[in-house]
Coordinates of C-alpha atoms and ligand atoms in Angstrom, one line a residue:
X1 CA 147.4 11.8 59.0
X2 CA 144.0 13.1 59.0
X3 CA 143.6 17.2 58.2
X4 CA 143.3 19.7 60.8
X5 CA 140.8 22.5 60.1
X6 CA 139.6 25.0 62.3
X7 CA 136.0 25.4 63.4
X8 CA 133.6 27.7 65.0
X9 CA 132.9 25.6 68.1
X10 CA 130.6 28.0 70.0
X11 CA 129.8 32.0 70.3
X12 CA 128.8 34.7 72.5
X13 CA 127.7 38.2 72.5
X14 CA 127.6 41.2 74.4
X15 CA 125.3 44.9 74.0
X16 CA 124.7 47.3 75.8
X17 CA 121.2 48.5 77.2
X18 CA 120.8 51.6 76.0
X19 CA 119.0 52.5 72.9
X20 CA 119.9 55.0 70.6
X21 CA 117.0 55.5 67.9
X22 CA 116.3 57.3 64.8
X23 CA 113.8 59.1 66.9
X24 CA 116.0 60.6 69.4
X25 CA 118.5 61.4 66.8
X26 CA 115.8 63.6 64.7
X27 CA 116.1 65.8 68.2
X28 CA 120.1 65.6 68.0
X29 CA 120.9 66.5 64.6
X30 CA 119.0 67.5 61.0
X31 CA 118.0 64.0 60.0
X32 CA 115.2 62.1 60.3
X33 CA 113.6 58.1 60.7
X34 CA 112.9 57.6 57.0
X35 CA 115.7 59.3 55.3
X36 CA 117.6 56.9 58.1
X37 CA 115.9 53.8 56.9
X38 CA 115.5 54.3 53.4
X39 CA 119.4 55.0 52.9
X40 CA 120.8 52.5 55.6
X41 CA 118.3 50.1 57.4
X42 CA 119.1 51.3 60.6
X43 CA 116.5 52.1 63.3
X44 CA 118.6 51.9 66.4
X45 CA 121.9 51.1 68.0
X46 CA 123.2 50.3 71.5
X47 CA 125.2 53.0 73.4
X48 CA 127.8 52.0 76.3
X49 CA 126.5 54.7 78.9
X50 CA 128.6 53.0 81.9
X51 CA 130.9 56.1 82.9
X52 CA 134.5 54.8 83.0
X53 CA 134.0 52.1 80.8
X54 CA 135.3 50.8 77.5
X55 CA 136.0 48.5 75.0
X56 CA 137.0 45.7 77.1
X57 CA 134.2 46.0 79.3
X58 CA 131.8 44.7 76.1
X59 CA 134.2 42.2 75.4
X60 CA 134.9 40.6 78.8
X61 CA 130.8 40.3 78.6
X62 CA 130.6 39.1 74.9
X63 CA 133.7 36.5 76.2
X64 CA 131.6 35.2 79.4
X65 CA 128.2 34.5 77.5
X66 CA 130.1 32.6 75.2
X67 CA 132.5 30.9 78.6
X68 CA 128.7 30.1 80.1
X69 CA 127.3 28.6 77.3
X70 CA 129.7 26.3 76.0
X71 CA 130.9 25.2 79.4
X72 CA 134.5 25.7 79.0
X73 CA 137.1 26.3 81.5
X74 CA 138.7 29.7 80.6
X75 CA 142.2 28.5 82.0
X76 CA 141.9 26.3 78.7
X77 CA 142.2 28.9 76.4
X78 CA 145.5 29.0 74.5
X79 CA 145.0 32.7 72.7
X80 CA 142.6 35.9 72.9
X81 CA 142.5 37.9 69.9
X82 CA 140.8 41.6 70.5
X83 CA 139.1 42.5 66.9
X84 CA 139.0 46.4 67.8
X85 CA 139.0 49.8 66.1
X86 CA 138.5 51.4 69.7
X87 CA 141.0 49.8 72.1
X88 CA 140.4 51.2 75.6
X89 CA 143.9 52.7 75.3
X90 CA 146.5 53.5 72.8
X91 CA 149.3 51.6 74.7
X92 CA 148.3 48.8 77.1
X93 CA 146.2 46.0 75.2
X94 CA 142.9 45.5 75.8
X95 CA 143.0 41.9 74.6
X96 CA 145.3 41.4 77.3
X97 CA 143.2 42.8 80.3
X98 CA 140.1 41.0 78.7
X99 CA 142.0 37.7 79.0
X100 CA 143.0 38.1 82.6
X101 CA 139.2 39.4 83.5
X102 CA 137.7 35.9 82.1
X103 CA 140.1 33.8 83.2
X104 CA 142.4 32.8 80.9
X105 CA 145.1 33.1 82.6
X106 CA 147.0 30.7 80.5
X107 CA 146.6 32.5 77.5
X108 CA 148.2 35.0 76.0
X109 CA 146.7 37.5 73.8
X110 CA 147.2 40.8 71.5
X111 CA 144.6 43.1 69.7
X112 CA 144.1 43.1 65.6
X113 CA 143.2 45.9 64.1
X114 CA 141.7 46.5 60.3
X115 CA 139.0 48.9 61.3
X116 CA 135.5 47.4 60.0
X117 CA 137.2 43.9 58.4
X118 CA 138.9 43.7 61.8
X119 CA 137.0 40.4 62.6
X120 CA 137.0 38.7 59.2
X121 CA 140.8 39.5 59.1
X122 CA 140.8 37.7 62.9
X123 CA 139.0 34.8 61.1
X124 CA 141.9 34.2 59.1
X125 CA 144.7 34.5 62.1
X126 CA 142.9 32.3 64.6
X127 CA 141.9 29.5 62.2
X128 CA 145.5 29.7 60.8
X129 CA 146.6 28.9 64.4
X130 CA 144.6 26.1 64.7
X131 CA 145.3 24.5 61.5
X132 CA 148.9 25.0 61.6
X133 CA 148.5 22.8 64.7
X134 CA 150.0 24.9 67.2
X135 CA 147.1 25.9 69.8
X136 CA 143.9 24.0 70.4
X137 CA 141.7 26.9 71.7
X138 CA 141.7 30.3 70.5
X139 CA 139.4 32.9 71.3
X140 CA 138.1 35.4 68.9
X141 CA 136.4 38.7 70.2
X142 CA 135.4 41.5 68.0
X143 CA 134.1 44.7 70.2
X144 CA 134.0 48.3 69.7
X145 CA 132.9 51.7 71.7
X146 CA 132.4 53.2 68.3
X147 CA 130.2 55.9 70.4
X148 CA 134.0 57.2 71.8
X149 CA 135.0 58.3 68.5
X150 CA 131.6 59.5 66.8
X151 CA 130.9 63.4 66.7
X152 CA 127.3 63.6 67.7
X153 CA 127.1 66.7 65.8
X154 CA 128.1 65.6 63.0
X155 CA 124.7 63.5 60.7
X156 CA 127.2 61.9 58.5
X157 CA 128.5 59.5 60.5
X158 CA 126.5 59.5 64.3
X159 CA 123.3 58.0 62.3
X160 CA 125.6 54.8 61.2
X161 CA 127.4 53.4 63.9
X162 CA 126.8 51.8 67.4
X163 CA 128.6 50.1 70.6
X164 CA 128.8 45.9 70.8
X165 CA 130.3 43.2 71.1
X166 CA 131.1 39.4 70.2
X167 CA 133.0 36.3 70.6
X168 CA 133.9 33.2 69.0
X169 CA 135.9 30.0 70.1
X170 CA 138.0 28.1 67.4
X171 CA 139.0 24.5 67.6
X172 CA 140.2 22.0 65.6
X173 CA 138.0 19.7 63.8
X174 CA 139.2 16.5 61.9
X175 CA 135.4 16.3 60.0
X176 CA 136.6 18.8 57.5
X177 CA 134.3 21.2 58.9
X178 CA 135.0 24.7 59.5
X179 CA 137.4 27.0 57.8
X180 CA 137.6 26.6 54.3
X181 CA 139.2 29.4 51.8
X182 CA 139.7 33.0 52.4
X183 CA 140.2 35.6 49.8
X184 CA 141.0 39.0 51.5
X185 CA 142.3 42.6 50.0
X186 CA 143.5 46.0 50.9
X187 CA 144.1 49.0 49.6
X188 CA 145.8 52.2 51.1
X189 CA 143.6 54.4 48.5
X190 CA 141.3 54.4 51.2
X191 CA 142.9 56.4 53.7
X192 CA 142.0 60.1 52.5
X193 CA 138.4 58.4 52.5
X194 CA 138.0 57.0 55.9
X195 CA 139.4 58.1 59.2
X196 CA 140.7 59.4 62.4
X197 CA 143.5 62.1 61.8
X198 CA 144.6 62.7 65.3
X199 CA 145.9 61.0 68.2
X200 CA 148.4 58.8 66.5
X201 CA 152.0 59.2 65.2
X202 CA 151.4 62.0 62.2
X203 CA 149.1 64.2 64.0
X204 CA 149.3 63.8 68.2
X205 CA 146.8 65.2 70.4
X206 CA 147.1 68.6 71.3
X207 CA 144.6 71.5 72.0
X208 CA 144.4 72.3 68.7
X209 CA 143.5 68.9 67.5
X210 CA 140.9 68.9 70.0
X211 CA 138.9 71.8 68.9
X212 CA 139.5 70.8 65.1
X213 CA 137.3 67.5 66.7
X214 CA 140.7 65.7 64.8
X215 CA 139.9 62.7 67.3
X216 CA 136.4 61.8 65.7
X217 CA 135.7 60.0 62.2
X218 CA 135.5 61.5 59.5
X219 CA 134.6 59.4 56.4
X220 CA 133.5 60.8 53.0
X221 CA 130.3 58.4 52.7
X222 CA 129.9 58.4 49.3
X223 CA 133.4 57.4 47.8
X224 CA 133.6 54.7 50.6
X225 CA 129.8 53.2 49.6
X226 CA 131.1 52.8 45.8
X227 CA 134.2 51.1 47.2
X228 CA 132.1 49.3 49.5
X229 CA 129.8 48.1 46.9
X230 CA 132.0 47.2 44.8
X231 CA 135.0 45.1 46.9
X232 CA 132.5 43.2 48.8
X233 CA 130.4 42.0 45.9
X234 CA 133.9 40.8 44.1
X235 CA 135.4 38.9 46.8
X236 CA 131.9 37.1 47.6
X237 CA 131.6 36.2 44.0
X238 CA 135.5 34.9 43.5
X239 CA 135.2 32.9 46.3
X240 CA 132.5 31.4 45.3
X241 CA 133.8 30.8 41.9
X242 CA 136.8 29.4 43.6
X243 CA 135.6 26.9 45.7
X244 CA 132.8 25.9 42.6
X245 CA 129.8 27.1 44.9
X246 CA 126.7 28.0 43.5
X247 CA 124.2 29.8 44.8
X248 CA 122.4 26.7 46.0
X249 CA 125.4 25.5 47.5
X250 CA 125.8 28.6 50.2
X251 CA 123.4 28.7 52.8
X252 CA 124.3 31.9 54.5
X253 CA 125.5 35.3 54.0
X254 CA 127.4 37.1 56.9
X255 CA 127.7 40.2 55.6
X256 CA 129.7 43.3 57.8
X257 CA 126.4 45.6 58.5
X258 CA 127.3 49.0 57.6
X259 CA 124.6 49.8 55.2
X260 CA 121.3 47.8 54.1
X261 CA 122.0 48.7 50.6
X262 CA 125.3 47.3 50.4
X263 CA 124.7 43.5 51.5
X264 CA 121.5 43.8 49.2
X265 CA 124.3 44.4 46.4
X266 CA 126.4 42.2 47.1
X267 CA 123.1 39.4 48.1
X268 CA 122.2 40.3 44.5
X269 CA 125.6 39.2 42.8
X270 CA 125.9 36.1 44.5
X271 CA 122.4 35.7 43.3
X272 CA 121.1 34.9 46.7
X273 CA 117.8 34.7 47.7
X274 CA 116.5 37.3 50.8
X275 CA 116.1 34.2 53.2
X276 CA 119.8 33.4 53.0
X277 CA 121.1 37.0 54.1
X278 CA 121.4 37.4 57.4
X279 CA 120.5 40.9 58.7
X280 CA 120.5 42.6 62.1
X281 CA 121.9 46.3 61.3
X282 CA 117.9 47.5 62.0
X283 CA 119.3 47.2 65.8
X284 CA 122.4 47.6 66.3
X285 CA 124.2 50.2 63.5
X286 CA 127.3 49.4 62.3
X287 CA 129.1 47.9 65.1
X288 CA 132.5 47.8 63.5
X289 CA 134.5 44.9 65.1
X290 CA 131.0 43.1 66.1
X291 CA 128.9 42.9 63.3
X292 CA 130.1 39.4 61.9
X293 CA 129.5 37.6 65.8
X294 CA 126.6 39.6 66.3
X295 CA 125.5 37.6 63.6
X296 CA 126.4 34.6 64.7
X297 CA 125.1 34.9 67.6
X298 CA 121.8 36.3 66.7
X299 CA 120.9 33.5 64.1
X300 CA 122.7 30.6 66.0
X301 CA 119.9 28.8 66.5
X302 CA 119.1 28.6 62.5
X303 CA 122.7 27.6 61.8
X304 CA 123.1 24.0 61.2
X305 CA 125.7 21.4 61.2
X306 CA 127.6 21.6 57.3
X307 CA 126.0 24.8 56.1
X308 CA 128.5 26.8 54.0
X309 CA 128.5 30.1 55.3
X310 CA 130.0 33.0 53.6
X311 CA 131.6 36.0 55.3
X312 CA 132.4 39.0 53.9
X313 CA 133.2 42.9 55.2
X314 CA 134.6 46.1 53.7
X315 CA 136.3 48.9 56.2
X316 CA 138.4 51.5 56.7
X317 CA 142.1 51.4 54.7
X318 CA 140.5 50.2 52.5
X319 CA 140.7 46.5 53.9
X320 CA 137.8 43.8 52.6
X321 CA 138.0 40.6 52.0
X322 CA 135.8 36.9 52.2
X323 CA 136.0 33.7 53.9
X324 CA 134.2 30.8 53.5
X325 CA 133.3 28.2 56.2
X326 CA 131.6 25.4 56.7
X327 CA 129.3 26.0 60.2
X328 CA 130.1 22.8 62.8
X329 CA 127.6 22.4 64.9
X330 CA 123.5 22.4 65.7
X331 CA 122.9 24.2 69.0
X332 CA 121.8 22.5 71.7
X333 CA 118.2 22.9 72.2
X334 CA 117.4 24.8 76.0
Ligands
UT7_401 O1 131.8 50.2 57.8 C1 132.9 51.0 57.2 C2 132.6 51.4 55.9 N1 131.6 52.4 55.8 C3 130.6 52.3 55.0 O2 130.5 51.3 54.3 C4 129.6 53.5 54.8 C5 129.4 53.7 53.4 N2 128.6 54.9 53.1 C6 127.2 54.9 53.3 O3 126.7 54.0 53.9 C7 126.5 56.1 52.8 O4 127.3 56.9 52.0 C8 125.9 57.0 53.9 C9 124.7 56.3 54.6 C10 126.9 57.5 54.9 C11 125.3 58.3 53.2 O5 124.3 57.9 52.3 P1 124.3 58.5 50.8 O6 123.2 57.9 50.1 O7 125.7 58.3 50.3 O8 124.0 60.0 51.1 P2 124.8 61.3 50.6 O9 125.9 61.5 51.6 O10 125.2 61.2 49.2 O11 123.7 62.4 50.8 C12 122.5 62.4 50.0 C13 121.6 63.5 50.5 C14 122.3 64.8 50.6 O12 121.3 65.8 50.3 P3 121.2 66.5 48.9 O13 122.6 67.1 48.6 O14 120.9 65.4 47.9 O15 120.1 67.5 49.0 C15 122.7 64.9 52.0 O16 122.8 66.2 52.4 O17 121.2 63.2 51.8 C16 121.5 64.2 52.7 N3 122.0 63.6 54.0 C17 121.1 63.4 55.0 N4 119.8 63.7 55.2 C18 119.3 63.3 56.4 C19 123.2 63.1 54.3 N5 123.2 62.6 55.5 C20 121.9 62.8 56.0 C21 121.2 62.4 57.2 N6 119.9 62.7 57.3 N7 121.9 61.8 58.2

């Protein structure tokens, strides 16, 4: 019987209009555009202004561009997975109301959350579902509102992050193409480190929460940039090691964007040259959920058929981890 793996079959992606840049940040809070650059690589992000709306509403977006452009029939769709640090709401699923917007109404769907690895980790559930046999098209979105849960007062963390959203469709492949190994980590040292301390189960919302500003992220930069550093460089080298790539052998880096400085370090240990390391975080900030299909769907068009692509991210938890894949397909030329 010939091997099932799980491939990348097309993608999508969704941001908002509104710019956010270092510029109008310098009038915000005591910061400024080169202390911005220099230390992250950031210049701007996208802010979801529409009043009312949320999560979903990038996703449903990110979910249609990809539904458009690969032609499929949404009723096909067997899962949705929700990649999302900022679900619209604690209880009701936003993966579930983003399936029954698009269409997939014979789907069913839940949301996955592992704050910024929340994609890569989704990676690694929807290809597992495909291999294993089981469903035949599974939708993965990652989208976050990070802008819902950033204190705008506060320059250690509004400078970093931004609103997006993207999508990707797994289906089997019998080429060998697609999904290959996955080596992925956690660690619950990284709680005191990285965020939110209201609004769940220990701490629920209450007035006093609110005027603490509990319900916004709090992250203690530096500690989480060593870790940071550190985890992602050593899961893009083992896998490497593991499936005897070398540094010719990879053709792409997909690196989580939280910080310039950090994919440089972990570009450097896998000994990869600059033209290999796929960057966007000038634009968009960290983007949480959406950094990896932002990617994706950025570069598409440089992506070719058998070019082993390795993925790797670092978030909150800690959670981190890498996967490597093998890309499927050349886009059709417009
Ligand atoms: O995606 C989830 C995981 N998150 C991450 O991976 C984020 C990891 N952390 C980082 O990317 C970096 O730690 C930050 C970008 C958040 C901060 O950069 P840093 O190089 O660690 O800066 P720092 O906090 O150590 O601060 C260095 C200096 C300080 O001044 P002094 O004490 O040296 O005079 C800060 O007060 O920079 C100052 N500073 C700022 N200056 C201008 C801190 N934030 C700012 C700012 N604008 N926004």
């Amino acid at each position: 019987m010939t091997k099932i793996t799980a491939a990348i079959t097309a993608v999508g992606s969704y941001v908002p209009d509104y710019v956010l840049s270092n510029q109008v940040l310098e009038t915000m809070v005591d910061t400024n555009d080169e202390w911005i650059t220099t230390r992250t690589g950031i210049k701007e992000r996208r802010i979801l202004k529409e009043e009312g709306q949320g999560t979903s509403f990038m996703a449903i977006r990110a979910a249609q561009n990809l539904i458009e452009k690969s032609g499929i029939d949404p009723k096909e769709i067997d899962l949705v997975l929700l990649a999302t640090a900022t679900p619209d709401m604690p209880v009701a699923s936003t993966a579930v109301y983003t399936a029954t917007q698009i269409g997939a109404t014979n789907a069913f769907a839940y949301d996955l959350q592992a704050a910024c690895s929340s994609f890569l980790y989704g990676l690694s559930t929807a290809s597992a579902y495909i291999e294993s046999g089981r469903y035949k098209k599974v939708l993965l979105i990652g989208s976050d509102k990070m802008s819902s849960i950033i204190d705008y007062t506060d320059r250690a963390t509004c400078i970093i992050f931004g609103d997006g959203a993207g999508a990707v469709l797994f289906e089997p492949n019998t080429e060998g193409l697609g999904f290959q190994d996955e080596y992925l980590r956690s660690d619950g040292i990284g709680r005191e480190f990285l965020k939110i301390e209201a609004g769940g189960s220990i701490l629920p919302a209450s007035e006093e929460t609110v005027k603490n500003k509990q319900h916004f992220v709090h992250q203690d930069g530096t500690t989480v940039f060593k870790y940071a550093v550190s985890g992602m460089a050593d899961v893009s080298e083992k896998i490497m090691e593991r499936n005897k790539l070398t540094k010719e052998d990879v053709n792409w880096l997909v690196a989580h964007q939280a910080n310039k400085r950090i994919i440089d370090a972990t570009a450097n240990r896998m000994g990869l040259d600059e033209s290999k390391v796929l960057v966007n975080i000038q634009k968009y900030g960290n983007t949480t959920s959406a950094t990896l299909p932002l990617l994706l769907s950025d570069f598409e068009d440089s992506l070719k058929k058998g070019d082993n692509i390795i993925f790797a991210a670092f978030g909150g938890g800690f959670t981190w981890g890498a996967i490597y894949l093998k890309w499927a397909y050349n886009k059709q030329k417009n």
